[in-house]
Coordinates of C-alpha atoms in Angstrom, one line a residue:
M1 CA -1.4 22.8 5.4
S2 CA 2.0 22.4 7.1
D3 CA 4.9 20.3 6.1
F4 CA 5.7 17.0 7.9
T5 CA 8.1 14.1 7.7
A6 CA 6.8 10.8 6.6
A7 CA 8.6 7.4 6.8
C8 CA 8.3 4.0 5.1
V9 CA 9.4 0.9 7.0
Q10 CA 10.6 -1.9 4.9
L11 CA 10.3 -5.4 6.3
R12 CA 11.0 -9.1 5.5
S13 CA 8.1 -10.6 7.4
G14 CA 8.2 -14.3 8.2
K15 CA 6.0 -16.8 9.9
N16 CA 6.6 -15.7 13.5
I17 CA 4.2 -12.9 14.3
A18 CA 6.0 -11.9 17.5
E19 CA 9.3 -11.6 15.7
N20 CA 7.7 -9.5 12.9
I21 CA 6.2 -7.1 15.5
E22 CA 9.5 -6.7 17.2
Q23 CA 11.4 -5.9 14.0
C24 CA 8.6 -3.6 12.8
S25 CA 8.4 -1.8 16.2
D26 CA 12.2 -1.2 16.3
L27 CA 12.2 0.4 12.8
I28 CA 9.2 2.5 13.7
R29 CA 11.0 3.8 16.8
Q30 CA 14.1 4.6 14.6
A31 CA 11.9 6.5 12.1
A32 CA 10.2 8.5 14.8
A33 CA 13.6 9.3 16.3
A34 CA 14.6 10.6 12.9
G35 CA 11.6 13.0 12.9
A36 CA 8.8 11.1 11.2
R37 CA 5.3 12.0 12.3
F38 CA 3.7 9.5 9.9
V39 CA 5.1 6.0 9.5
Q40 CA 3.8 3.5 7.1
T41 CA 4.6 -0.3 7.1
P42 CA 4.2 -2.7 4.2
E43 CA 1.4 -5.1 3.2
M44 CA 1.3 -8.2 5.4
T45 CA 3.2 -6.6 8.2
N46 CA 2.1 -9.3 10.6
V47 CA 2.9 -12.5 8.7
L48 CA 3.7 -14.0 5.3
V49 CA 2.6 -17.6 4.9
R50 CA 1.8 -19.3 1.6
S51 CA -0.3 -22.1 3.1
R52 CA -3.9 -21.1 3.8
D53 CA -4.3 -23.6 6.6
E54 CA -1.1 -22.5 8.3
L55 CA -2.1 -18.8 7.9
M56 CA -5.5 -19.5 9.5
E57 CA -3.7 -21.2 12.5
R58 CA -1.5 -18.2 13.1
I59 CA -3.8 -15.2 12.7
A60 CA -6.7 -13.8 14.8
G61 CA -9.7 -11.6 14.4
E62 CA -9.2 -7.8 14.5
D63 CA -10.1 -7.4 18.2
E64 CA -7.5 -10.1 19.2
D65 CA -4.8 -9.3 16.7
L66 CA -1.4 -8.8 18.4
T67 CA 0.0 -6.5 15.7
I68 CA -2.8 -4.0 16.0
G69 CA -2.6 -4.1 19.8
Q70 CA 1.1 -3.6 20.0
L71 CA 1.2 -0.9 17.3
R72 CA -1.7 1.0 18.9
K73 CA 0.4 1.3 22.1
L74 CA 3.5 2.3 20.1
A75 CA 1.6 5.0 18.3
E76 CA 0.5 6.5 21.6
E77 CA 3.9 6.1 23.2
L78 CA 5.7 7.9 20.3
G79 CA 2.9 10.3 19.5
V80 CA 3.0 9.5 15.8
W81 CA 0.5 8.3 13.1
I82 CA 1.1 4.7 12.1
H83 CA -0.3 3.4 8.9
I84 CA -0.2 -0.3 9.1
G85 CA 0.0 -1.1 5.3
S86 CA -1.9 -4.3 5.9
I87 CA -2.2 -7.3 8.0
A88 CA -4.0 -10.7 7.6
V89 CA -6.9 -10.9 10.0
R90 CA -9.6 -13.5 10.3
F91 CA -12.9 -12.6 8.6
G92 CA -15.4 -15.4 9.0
D93 CA -14.0 -18.5 7.2
K94 CA -11.8 -16.3 5.0
V95 CA -9.1 -13.6 5.7
A96 CA -9.2 -9.9 5.2
N97 CA -6.0 -8.2 3.8
R98 CA -6.7 -5.0 5.8
G99 CA -4.8 -1.8 6.4
F100 CA -5.2 0.4 9.5
L101 CA -4.5 4.0 10.3
L102 CA -3.6 4.5 14.0
S103 CA -3.7 7.9 15.6
P104 CA -1.2 9.3 18.1
E105 CA -3.8 8.6 20.8
G106 CA -3.6 4.9 19.9
R107 CA -7.1 4.6 18.3
I108 CA -8.0 3.1 15.0
A109 CA -8.7 6.1 12.9
A110 CA -9.5 4.3 9.6
R111 CA -9.4 0.8 8.0
Y112 CA -9.3 -0.4 4.4
S113 CA -9.6 -3.9 3.0
K114 CA -7.8 -4.7 -0.3
I115 CA -10.2 -4.6 -3.2
H116 CA -8.3 -6.3 -6.0
M117 CA -7.1 -9.9 -5.6
F118 CA -3.8 -11.0 -7.2
D119 CA -4.8 -14.2 -9.1
V120 CA -2.0 -14.9 -11.7
D121 CA 0.4 -17.4 -13.2
L122 CA 3.8 -15.8 -13.8
P123 CA 6.2 -16.8 -16.5
N124 CA 8.8 -18.0 -13.9
G125 CA 6.4 -20.6 -12.6
E126 CA 5.0 -18.7 -9.6
S127 CA 1.2 -19.0 -9.2
W128 CA -0.9 -16.9 -6.8
R129 CA -4.6 -17.1 -6.0
E130 CA -5.4 -14.5 -3.4
S131 CA -9.1 -14.9 -3.9
A132 CA -8.9 -18.5 -2.6
T133 CA -7.9 -17.2 0.8
Y134 CA -8.9 -13.5 1.0
E135 CA -12.2 -11.8 1.0
P136 CA -12.0 -8.7 -1.2
G137 CA -13.0 -5.3 0.1
T138 CA -15.7 -3.2 -1.6
K139 CA -14.9 0.4 -0.6
A140 CA -12.1 2.8 -1.3
V141 CA -11.1 4.9 1.7
I142 CA -10.0 8.4 2.2
T143 CA -9.1 9.6 5.7
D144 CA -7.8 12.7 7.5
L145 CA -4.3 13.4 8.7
P146 CA -3.5 16.6 10.4
W147 CA -1.7 17.8 7.3
A148 CA -3.6 16.4 4.4
H149 CA -6.1 13.7 3.2
L150 CA -4.8 10.2 2.8
G151 CA -6.1 7.7 0.2
M152 CA -5.6 4.1 1.3
A153 CA -4.9 1.2 -1.1
I154 CA -2.8 -2.0 -1.0
C155 CA -0.3 -3.5 -3.4
Y156 CA -2.1 -4.9 -6.5
D157 CA -4.6 -2.0 -6.3
V158 CA -1.9 0.1 -7.8
R159 CA -2.6 -1.4 -11.2
F160 CA -6.2 -0.1 -11.1
P161 CA -5.9 3.7 -11.6
A162 CA -9.6 4.4 -11.0
I163 CA -9.3 4.0 -7.3
F164 CA -6.6 6.6 -7.1
R165 CA -8.3 8.9 -9.5
E166 CA -11.5 8.9 -7.5
Q167 CA -9.6 9.4 -4.2
A168 CA -7.8 12.4 -5.8
K169 CA -11.1 13.8 -7.1
Q170 CA -12.5 13.5 -3.6
G171 CA -9.6 15.6 -2.2
A172 CA -6.8 13.2 -1.3
E173 CA -3.4 14.9 -1.5
I174 CA -1.5 11.7 -0.5
L175 CA -2.1 8.3 -2.0
S176 CA -0.6 5.0 -1.0
A177 CA 0.0 1.4 -2.0
P178 CA 2.0 -0.4 0.6
A179 CA 3.0 -3.7 -0.9
A180 CA 4.6 -7.1 -1.0
F181 CA 5.4 -7.0 -4.8
T182 CA 7.0 -10.1 -6.2
R183 CA 10.6 -9.6 -7.3
Q184 CA 9.7 -10.4 -10.9
T185 CA 6.8 -7.9 -11.2
G186 CA 8.6 -5.4 -9.0
E187 CA 11.7 -5.2 -11.2
A188 CA 9.5 -4.6 -14.3
H189 CA 6.8 -2.3 -13.0
W190 CA 7.1 -1.1 -9.4
H191 CA 8.7 2.3 -10.0
V192 CA 6.7 3.2 -13.1
L193 CA 3.4 2.4 -11.5
Q194 CA 4.1 4.4 -8.4
R195 CA 5.3 7.4 -10.4
A196 CA 2.4 7.1 -12.8
R197 CA -0.2 7.2 -10.0
A198 CA 1.5 10.3 -8.5
I199 CA 1.8 12.1 -11.9
E200 CA -1.7 11.5 -13.2
N201 CA -3.3 12.6 -9.9
G202 CA -0.8 15.4 -8.9
A203 CA -0.5 13.6 -5.5
Y204 CA 2.2 12.1 -3.3
M205 CA 2.5 8.4 -3.3
I206 CA 3.8 6.7 -0.1
S207 CA 4.4 3.0 -0.5
A208 CA 6.3 0.8 2.0
A209 CA 7.3 -2.6 0.8
Q210 CA 8.3 -6.1 1.8
G211 CA 11.8 -7.1 0.5
G212 CA 14.0 -10.2 0.1
R213 CA 13.6 -13.9 0.4
H214 CA 11.0 -14.8 3.0
E215 CA 10.7 -17.8 5.2
D216 CA 7.8 -19.2 3.1
G217 CA 10.0 -19.2 0.0
R218 CA 8.6 -16.1 -1.8
E219 CA 10.8 -13.3 -3.0
T220 CA 9.7 -9.7 -2.8
Y221 CA 11.2 -6.6 -4.4
G222 CA 11.6 -4.1 -1.6
H223 CA 12.4 -0.5 -2.9
S224 CA 10.0 1.3 -0.6
L225 CA 9.2 4.7 -2.2
I226 CA 7.9 8.1 -1.6
V227 CA 7.1 10.0 -4.9
D228 CA 6.1 13.7 -5.0
P229 CA 3.2 15.1 -7.1
W230 CA 5.4 15.8 -10.1
G231 CA 6.6 12.2 -10.2
V232 CA 10.0 12.7 -8.6
V233 CA 11.2 10.0 -6.3
I234 CA 12.1 11.9 -3.1
G235 CA 12.8 8.8 -0.9
E236 CA 13.7 5.3 -1.7
I237 CA 15.3 2.3 0.0
D238 CA 17.2 1.1 -3.1
H239 CA 17.5 -2.5 -2.0
D240 CA 15.4 -5.3 -0.5
E241 CA 16.8 -5.3 3.1
P242 CA 14.7 -4.2 6.1
G243 CA 15.1 -0.6 7.0
F244 CA 13.4 2.8 6.8
L245 CA 13.4 6.0 4.8
T246 CA 12.1 9.5 5.5
A247 CA 11.1 12.4 3.3
V248 CA 9.5 15.7 3.9
I249 CA 5.9 16.0 2.6
K250 CA 4.8 19.4 1.4
P251 CA 1.0 19.2 0.9
E252 CA 0.9 22.5 -1.0
E253 CA 2.9 20.9 -3.7
T254 CA -0.2 18.9 -4.6
G255 CA -2.1 22.1 -5.4
K256 CA 0.8 23.4 -7.5
A257 CA 1.1 20.2 -9.5
R258 CA -2.7 20.2 -10.2
Q259 CA -2.5 23.8 -11.4
R260 CA 0.4 23.1 -13.7
I261 CA -1.3 20.0 -15.2
P262 CA -5.1 20.3 -14.4
A263 CA -5.9 16.8 -15.6
I264 CA -8.5 16.3 -12.9
A265 CA -10.3 19.6 -13.7
N266 CA -10.1 18.9 -17.4
E267 CA -11.5 15.4 -17.2
R268 CA -14.6 14.7 -19.3
D269 CA -17.1 11.9 -19.4
F270 CA -17.1 9.9 -22.6
S271 CA -18.4 6.8 -24.2
V272 CA -16.7 4.1 -26.3
E273 CA -17.6 3.5 -29.9
I274 CA -16.5 0.2 -31.4
V275 CA -16.0 0.3 -35.1
R276 CA -15.5 -3.2 -36.5
Q277 CA -13.7 -2.5 -39.8
V278 CA -12.6 -6.0 -40.6
Q279 CA -16.1 -7.5 -40.1
E280 CA -17.7 -4.7 -42.2
A281 CA -15.2 -5.3 -45.0
M282 CA -16.0 -9.0 -45.0
N283 CA -19.7 -8.3 -45.3

């Protein structure tokens, strides 16, 4: 397994899909010129719109999606792998929050639909109900890169360790959670969650992010990250402005980390016993 340079592209996607594609494409070109052979974009690369009706008016099905079409051409032109963190695509009367891996030949090599829906009321008054708009996926995905195996996930999935554990057990050396983390949750949890998933699985985490105040009024945290299998942040955009970062990925470091801390090999099945002390005492 040879080393390669990976990049995260950080965006501030708005409502205009064409403008989002233009900014994203420019940053991918810059990352490729800096030596990146694998470039990841954030969740909702194509558009960020809070209104369900407005979102449905702007997006298309996978076959007609402008972002996929343009980035497939760009992957072929630049000869790089592009991991579209996710886009919103029509899926029947709902929407799929779906990521795509594009090969240097411009083909769709893999796709993954976000499994976990962010349905929450935050203390600052923000309320999100992704399940009202999006159809959740049902399958975790691992796919091949020339250098390593990539596990695909999206944003809120990072809070559900079982996905990443199973991907690691099935051979993934690189894990990912491209995101549009809210500022509030990002400030509290973004770094620790990314590092935790890397450490507990002895794997790289590559997670491009949305950042800043968006046209629809939301605020996202930014701070795109690449974390190595020992939990060290080896690349970060330490702000919420659009941009890109690069870092060298050394797939053999995964094997070294898993030898030093063989948590996957040492894992055992177990059951949970509930002992109700208070109830027994009352009886």
